[in-house]
Short mmCIF file of C-alpha atoms and ligand atoms in Angstrom, two decimals:
data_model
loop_
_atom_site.label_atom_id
_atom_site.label_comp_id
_atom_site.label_asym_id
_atom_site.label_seq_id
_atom_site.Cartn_x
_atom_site.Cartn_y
_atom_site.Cartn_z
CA UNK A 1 -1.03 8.33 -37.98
CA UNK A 2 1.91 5.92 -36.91
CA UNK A 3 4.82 7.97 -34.94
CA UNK A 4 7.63 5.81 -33.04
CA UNK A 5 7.48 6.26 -29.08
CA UNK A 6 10.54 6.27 -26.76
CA UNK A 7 11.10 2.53 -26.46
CA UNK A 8 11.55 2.89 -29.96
CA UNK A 9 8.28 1.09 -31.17
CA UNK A 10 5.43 2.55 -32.99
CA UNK A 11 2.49 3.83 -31.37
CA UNK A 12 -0.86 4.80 -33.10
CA UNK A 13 -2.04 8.33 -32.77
CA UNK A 14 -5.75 8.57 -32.57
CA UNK A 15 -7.59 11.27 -33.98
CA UNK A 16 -6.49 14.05 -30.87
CA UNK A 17 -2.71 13.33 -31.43
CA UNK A 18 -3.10 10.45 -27.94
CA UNK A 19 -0.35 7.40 -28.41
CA UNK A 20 -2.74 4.67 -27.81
CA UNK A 21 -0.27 2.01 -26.11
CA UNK A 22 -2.46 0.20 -23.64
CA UNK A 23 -5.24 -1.98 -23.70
CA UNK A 24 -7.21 -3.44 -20.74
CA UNK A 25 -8.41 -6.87 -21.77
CA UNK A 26 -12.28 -7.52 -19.63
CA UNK A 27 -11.79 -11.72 -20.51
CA UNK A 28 -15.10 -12.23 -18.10
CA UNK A 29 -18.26 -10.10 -17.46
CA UNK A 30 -18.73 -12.52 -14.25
CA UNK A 31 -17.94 -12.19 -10.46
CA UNK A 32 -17.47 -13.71 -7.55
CA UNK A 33 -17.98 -10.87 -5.35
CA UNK A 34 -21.00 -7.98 -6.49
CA UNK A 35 -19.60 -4.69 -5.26
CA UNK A 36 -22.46 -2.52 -4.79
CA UNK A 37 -20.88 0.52 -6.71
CA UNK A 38 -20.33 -1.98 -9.53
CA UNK A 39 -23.01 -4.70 -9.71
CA UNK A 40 -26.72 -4.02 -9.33
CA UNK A 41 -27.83 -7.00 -6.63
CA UNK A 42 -29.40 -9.96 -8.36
CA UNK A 43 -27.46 -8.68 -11.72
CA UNK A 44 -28.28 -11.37 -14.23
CA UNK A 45 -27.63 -9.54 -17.40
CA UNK A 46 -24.38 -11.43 -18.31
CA UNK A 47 -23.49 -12.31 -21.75
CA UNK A 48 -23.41 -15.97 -22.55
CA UNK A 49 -20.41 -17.72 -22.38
CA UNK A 50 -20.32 -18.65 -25.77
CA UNK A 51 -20.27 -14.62 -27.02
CA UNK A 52 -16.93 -14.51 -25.21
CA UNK A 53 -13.85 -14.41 -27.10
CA UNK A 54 -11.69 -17.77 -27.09
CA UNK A 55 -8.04 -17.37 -26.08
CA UNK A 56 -7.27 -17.64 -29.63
CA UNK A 57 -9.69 -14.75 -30.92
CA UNK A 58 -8.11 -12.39 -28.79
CA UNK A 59 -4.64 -13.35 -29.37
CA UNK A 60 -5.24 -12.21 -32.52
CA UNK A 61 -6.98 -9.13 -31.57
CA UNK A 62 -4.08 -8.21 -29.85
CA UNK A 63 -1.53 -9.22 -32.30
CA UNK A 64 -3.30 -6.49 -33.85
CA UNK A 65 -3.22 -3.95 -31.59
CA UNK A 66 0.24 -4.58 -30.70
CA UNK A 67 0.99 -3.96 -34.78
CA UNK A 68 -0.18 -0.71 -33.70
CA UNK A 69 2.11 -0.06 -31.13
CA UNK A 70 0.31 -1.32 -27.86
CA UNK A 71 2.43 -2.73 -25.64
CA UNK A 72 0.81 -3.20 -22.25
CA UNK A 73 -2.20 -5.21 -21.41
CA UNK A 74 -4.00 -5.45 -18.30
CA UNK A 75 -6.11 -8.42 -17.95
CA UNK A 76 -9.38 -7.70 -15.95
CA UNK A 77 -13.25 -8.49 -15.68
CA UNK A 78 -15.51 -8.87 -13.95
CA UNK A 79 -12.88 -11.31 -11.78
CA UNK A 80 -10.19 -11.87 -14.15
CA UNK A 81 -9.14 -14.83 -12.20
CA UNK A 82 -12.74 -16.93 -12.86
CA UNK A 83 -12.36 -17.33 -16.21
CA UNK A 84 -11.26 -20.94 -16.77
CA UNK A 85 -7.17 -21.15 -18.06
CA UNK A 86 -6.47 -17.58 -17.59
CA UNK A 87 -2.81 -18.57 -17.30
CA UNK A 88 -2.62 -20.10 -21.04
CA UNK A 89 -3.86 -16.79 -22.49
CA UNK A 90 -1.02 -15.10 -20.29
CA UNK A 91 1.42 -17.43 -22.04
CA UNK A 92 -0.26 -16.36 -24.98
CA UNK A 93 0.12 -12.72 -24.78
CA UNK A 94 3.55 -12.72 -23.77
CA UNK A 95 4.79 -14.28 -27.10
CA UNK A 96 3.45 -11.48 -28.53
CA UNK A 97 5.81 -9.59 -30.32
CA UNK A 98 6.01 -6.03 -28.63
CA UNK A 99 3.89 -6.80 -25.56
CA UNK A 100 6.13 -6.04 -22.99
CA UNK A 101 3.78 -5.35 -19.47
CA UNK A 102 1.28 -7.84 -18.64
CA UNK A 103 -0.72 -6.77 -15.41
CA UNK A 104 -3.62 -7.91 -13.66
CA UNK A 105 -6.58 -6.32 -11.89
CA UNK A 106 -7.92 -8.73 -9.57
CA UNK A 107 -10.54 -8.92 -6.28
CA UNK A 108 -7.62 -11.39 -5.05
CA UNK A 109 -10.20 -13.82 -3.38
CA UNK A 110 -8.77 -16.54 -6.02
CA UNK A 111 -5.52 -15.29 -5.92
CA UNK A 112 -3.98 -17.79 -2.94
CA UNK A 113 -3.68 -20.87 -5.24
CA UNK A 114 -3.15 -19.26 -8.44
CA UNK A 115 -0.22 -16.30 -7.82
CA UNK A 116 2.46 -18.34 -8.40
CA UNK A 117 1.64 -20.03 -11.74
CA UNK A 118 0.57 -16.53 -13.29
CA UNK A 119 3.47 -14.78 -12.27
CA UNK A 120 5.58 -18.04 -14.16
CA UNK A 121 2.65 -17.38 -16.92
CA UNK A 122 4.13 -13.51 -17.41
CA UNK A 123 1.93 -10.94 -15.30
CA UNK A 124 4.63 -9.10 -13.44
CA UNK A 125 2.58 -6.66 -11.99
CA UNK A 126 -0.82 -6.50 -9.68
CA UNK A 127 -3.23 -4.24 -8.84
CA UNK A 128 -5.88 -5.79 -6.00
CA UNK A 129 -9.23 -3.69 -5.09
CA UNK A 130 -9.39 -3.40 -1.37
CA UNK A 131 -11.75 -0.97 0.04
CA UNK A 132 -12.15 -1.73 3.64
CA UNK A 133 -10.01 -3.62 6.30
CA UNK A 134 -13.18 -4.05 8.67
CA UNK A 135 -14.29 -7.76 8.00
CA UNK A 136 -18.27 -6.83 8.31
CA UNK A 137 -17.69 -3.41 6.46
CA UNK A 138 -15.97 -5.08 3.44
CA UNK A 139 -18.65 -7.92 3.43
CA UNK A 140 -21.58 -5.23 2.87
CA UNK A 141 -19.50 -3.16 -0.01
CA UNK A 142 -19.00 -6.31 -1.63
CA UNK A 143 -22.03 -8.10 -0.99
CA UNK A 144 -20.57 -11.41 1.02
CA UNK A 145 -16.87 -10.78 0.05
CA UNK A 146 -14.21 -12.62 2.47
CA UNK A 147 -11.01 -10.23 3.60
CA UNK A 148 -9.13 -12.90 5.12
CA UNK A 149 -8.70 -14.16 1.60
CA UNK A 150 -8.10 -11.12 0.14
CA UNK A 151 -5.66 -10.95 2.50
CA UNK A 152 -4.23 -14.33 1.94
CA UNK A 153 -4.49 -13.71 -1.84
CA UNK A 154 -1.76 -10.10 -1.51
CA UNK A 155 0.49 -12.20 0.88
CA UNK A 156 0.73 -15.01 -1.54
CA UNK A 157 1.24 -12.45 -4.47
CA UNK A 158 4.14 -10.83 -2.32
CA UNK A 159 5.53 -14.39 -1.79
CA UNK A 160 5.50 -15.32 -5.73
CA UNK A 161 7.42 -12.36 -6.31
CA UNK A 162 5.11 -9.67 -7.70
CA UNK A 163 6.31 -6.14 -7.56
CA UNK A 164 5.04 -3.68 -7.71
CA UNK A 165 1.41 -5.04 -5.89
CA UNK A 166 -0.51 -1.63 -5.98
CA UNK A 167 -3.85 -2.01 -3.36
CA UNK A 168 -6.79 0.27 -5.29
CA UNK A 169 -9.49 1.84 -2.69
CA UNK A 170 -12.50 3.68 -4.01
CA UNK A 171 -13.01 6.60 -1.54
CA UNK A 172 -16.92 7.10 -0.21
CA UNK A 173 -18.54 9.63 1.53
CA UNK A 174 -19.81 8.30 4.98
CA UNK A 175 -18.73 4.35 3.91
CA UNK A 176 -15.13 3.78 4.23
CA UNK A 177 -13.60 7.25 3.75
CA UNK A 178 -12.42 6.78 7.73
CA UNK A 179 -10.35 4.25 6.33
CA UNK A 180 -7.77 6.35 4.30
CA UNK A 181 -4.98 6.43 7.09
CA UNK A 182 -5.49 2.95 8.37
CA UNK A 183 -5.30 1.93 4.89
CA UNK A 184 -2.03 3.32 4.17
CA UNK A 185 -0.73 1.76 7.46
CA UNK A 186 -1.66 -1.05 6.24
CA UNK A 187 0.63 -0.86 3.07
CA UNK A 188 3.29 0.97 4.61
CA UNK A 189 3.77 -1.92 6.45
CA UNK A 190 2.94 -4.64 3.59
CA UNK A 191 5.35 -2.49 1.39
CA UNK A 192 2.63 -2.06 -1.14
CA UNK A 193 1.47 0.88 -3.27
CA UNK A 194 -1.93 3.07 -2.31
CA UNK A 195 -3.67 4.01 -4.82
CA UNK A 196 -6.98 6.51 -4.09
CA UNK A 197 -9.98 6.46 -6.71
CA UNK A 198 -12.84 8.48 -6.98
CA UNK A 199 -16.29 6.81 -8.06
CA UNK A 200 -17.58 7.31 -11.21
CA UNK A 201 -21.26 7.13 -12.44
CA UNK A 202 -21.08 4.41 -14.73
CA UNK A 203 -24.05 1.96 -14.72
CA UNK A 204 -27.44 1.80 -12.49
CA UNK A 205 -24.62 0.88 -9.89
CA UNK A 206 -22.13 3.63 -10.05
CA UNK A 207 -24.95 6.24 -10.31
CA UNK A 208 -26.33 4.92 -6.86
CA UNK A 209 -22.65 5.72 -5.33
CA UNK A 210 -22.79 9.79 -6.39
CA UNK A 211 -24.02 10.78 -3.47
CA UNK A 212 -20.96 9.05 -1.56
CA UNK A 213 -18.43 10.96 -4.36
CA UNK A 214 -15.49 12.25 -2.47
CA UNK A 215 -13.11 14.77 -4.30
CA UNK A 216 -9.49 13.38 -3.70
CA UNK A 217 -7.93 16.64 -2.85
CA UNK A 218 -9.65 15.86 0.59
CA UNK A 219 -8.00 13.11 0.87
CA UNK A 220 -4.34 14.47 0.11
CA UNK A 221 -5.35 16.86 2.53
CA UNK A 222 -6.01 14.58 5.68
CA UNK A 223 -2.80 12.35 4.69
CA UNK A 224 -0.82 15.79 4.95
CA UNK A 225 -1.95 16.29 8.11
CA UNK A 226 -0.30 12.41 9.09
CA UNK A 227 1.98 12.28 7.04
CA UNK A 228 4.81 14.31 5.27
CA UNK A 229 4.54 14.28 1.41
CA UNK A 230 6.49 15.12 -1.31
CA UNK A 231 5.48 15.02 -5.31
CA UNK A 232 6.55 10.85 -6.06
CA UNK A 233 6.68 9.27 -9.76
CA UNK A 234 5.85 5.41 -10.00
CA UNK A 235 6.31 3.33 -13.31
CA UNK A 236 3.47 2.38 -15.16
CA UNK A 237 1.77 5.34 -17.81
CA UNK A 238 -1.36 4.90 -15.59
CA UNK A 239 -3.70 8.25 -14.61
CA UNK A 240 -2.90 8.20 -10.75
CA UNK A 241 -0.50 11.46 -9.38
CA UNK A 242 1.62 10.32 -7.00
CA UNK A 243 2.80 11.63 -3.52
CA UNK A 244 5.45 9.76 -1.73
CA UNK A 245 5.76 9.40 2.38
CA UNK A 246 9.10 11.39 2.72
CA UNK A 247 11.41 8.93 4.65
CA UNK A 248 9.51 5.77 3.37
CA UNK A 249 9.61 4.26 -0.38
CA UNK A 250 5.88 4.00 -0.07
CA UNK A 251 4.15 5.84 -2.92
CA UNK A 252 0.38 7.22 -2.92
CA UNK A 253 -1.58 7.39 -5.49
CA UNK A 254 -4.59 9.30 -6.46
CA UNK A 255 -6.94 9.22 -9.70
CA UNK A 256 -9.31 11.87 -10.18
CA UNK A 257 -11.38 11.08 -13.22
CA UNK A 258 -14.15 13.66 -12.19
CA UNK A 259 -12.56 16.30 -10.16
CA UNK A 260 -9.18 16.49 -12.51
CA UNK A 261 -9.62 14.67 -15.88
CA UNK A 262 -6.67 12.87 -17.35
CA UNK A 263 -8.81 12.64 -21.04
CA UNK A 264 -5.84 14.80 -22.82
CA UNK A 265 -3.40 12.56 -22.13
CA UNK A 266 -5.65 9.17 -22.12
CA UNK A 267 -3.36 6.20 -23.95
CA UNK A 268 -5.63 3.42 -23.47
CA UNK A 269 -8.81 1.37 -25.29
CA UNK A 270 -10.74 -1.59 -23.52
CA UNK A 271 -11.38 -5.15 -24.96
CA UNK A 272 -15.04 -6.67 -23.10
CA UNK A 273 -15.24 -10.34 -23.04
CA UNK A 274 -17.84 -10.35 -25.76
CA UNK A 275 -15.38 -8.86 -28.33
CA UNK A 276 -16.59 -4.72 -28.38
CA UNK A 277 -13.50 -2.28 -28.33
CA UNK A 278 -14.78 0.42 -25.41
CA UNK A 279 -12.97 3.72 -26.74
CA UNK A 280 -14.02 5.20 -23.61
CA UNK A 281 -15.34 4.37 -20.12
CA UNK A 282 -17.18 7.56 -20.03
CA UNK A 283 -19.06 7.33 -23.20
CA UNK A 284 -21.12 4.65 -25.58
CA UNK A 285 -18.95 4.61 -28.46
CA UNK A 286 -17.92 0.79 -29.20
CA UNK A 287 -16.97 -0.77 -32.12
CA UNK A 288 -17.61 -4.96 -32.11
CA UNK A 289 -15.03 -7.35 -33.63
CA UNK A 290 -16.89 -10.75 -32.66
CA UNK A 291 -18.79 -11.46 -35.75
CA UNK A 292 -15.72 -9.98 -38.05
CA UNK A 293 -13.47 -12.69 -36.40
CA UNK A 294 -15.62 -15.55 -36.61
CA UNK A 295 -16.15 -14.66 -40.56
CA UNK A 296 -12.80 -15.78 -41.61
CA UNK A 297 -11.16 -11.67 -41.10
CA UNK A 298 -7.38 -11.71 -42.60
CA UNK A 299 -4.89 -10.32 -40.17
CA UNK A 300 -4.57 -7.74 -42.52
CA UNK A 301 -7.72 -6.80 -42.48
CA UNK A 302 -8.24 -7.22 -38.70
CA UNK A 303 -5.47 -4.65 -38.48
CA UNK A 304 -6.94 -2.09 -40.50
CA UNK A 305 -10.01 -2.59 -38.58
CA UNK A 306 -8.41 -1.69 -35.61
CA UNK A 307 -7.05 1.10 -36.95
CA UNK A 308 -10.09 2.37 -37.98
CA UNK A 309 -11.99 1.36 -34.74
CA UNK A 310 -9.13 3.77 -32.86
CA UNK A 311 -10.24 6.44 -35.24
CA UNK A 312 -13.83 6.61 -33.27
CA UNK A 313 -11.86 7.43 -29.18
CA UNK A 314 -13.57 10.78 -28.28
CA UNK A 315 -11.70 13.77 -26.69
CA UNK A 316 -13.11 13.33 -23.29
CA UNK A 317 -15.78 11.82 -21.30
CA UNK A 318 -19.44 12.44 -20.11
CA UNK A 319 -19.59 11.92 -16.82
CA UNK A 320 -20.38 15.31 -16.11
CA UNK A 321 -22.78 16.64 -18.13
CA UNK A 322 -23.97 13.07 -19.03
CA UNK A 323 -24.29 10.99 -16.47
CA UNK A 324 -26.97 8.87 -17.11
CA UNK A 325 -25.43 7.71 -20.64
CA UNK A 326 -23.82 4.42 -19.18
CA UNK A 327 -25.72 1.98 -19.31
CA UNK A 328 -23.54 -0.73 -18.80
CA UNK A 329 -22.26 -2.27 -15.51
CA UNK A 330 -18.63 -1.22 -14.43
CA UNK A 331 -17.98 -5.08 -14.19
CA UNK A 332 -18.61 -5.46 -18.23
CA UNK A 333 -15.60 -3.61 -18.91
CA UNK A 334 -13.08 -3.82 -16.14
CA UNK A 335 -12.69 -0.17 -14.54
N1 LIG B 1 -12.71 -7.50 -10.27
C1 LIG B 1 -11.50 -6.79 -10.42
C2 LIG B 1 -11.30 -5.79 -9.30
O1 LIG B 1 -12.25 -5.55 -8.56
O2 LIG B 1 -10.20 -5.28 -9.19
C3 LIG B 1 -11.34 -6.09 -11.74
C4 LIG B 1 -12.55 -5.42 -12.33
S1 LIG B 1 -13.18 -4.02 -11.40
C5 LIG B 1 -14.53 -3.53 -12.41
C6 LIG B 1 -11.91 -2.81 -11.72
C7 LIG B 1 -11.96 -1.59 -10.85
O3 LIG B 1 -13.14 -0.87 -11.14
C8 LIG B 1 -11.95 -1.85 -9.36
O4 LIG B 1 -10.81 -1.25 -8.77
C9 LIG B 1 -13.21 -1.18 -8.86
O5 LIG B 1 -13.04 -0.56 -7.63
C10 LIG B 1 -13.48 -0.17 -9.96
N2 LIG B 1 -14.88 0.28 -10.02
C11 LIG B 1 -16.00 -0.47 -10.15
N3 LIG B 1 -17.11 0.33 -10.15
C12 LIG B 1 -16.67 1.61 -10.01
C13 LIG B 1 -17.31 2.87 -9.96
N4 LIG B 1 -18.64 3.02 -10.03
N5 LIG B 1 -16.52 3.97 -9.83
C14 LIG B 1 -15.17 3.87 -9.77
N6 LIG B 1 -14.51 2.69 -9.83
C15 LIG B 1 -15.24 1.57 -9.93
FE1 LIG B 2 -16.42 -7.77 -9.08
FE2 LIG B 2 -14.39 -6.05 -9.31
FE3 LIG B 2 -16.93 -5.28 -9.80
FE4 LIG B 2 -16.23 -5.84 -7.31
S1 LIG B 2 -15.36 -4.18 -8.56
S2 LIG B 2 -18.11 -6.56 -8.36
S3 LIG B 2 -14.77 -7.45 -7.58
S4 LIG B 2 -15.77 -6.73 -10.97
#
């Protein structure tokens, strides 16, 4: 079913009555940093590079969803920022007609020398994964990671103009959940967004993290006793609930997949690198577009595929009762 959404386009109503209006775009399986909630060490299960989709197979893939009524793309990976040209396919997307919110999910160590020509490219917004400010501590969660470039990488974004830059911090148990406070200090002072996650158990990787699983409500509860909070609202049709720092403009975030499900209200599909449309992070179903592109598909036909391929988004995820479904690496399709 097509119904029009308050900006006045269409939007596609999947089989629940959900406006699917988002996609996040994985346009890399690879890494240069191998979180250990994400990546199993030594992971060498990549797909080849030629299995990826070229710049111009996913322009039209999203020409198609956008026909649908998608309007906002995130690009992400793996590390977005790895895969050669990434700022042609951001020119790309943004002649799209109807895509109107190109974002970003990035490790930032890349993002130094590149913030300024992707922000000319057409991502306006940024969300950079940041887990720990303790330069040893962030080395070990992200197997060999750098912070001094991460932290180069936000000051450069901030400098090219990007706003809003929202900082993403998985909470764990007993590894950086003594963090929470310095890390919004840290923003408060950057003027950047928090935004709390819980882990999830998706992969051998994520299932290694459950025992470090931290429900956010904690969380809320030791900022409260810092900080006073008041119910906030950010732009951006994302899952987070917001609290913002009453006499700051600082906004908090926190998404709960597992201890407060957003599945009712889920508006989003994912795009891997190899082609597959992810209906949902929390469960197998997939539907691959690859080989249908590469035999000569009309854009008519692509479209109706699409639509069809929508058709399959569950109600809700597994995680729960199911949590050794996911197979595949966090990293394969970009959180
Ligand atoms: N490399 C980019 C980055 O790190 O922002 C984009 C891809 S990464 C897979 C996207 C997000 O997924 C990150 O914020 C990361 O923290 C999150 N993520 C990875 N594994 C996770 C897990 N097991 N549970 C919850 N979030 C996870
Ligand atoms: Fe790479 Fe992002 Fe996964 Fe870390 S969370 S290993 S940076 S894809």
């Amino acid at each position: 079913m097509i119904s029009t959404h308050n900006s006045g386009k269409t939007a596609f109503s999947d089989s629940y009555g959900r406006k699917i209006e988002y996609v996040r775009l994985s346009v890399t399986d690879k890494c240069n940093l191998r979180c250990f909630y994400c990546m199993p060490e030594g992971f060498r299960g990549f797909e080849p590079t030629s299995n990826y989709l070229s710049f111009e197979e996913i322009e039209r893939v999203m020409t198609a969803f956008a026909a649908l009524g998608v309007h906002r793309v995130r690009l992400t990976g793996g590390e977005p920022l790895v895969r050669k040209g990434l700022p042609d396919l951001v020119q790309k997307l943004s002649k799209i007609p109807r895509i109107d919110d190109i974002s970003m999910s990035t490790n930032a160590l890349l993002l130094a020398s590149k913030a300024t020509v992707l922000k000319q490219a057409g991502i306006s917004r940024l969300n950079v994964s940041l887990d720990s400010l303790k330069p040893d501590r962030f080395r070990q969660i992200t197997r060999g990671g750098d912070l001094d470039r991460v932290i180069d990488g936000l000051e450069a974004a901030k400098m090219a103009g990007f706003s809003p830059i929202k900082i993403n911090m998985l909470v764990m148990k007993g590894i950086n959940d003594d963090e929470v406070v310095d890390v919004t200090e840290f923003c408060l002072e950057r003027g950047f967004t928090l935004r709390f996650i819980e882990t999830m158990p998706i992969g051998p990787s994520g299932r290694q993290v459950v025992d470090h699983y931290v429900d956010l409500e904690k969380v809320k509860d030791k900022l409260a006793s810092h900080y006073k909070m008041i119910p906030g609202v950010m732009p951006g049709g994302g899952p987070a609930s917001y609290m913002q720092i009453v006499g700051t403009d600082m906004c908090v975030g926190f998404i709960t997949p597992l201890s407060r499900h957003f599945c009712s209200s889920c508006n989003r599909v994912r795009l891997a690198a190899d082609g597959k449309i992810h209906l949902c992070l929390g469960n197998q179903h997939t539907f691959a577009l690859r080989s249908l592109l590469r035999s000569g598909i009309s854009d008519t036909a692509l479209e109706e595929t699409v639509r069809k391929a929508l058709l399959l988004k569950p109600r809700k995820h597994d995680f729960v009762n199911q949590p050794d479904e996911i197979e595949r690496t966090m990293s394969a399709t970009g959180g």
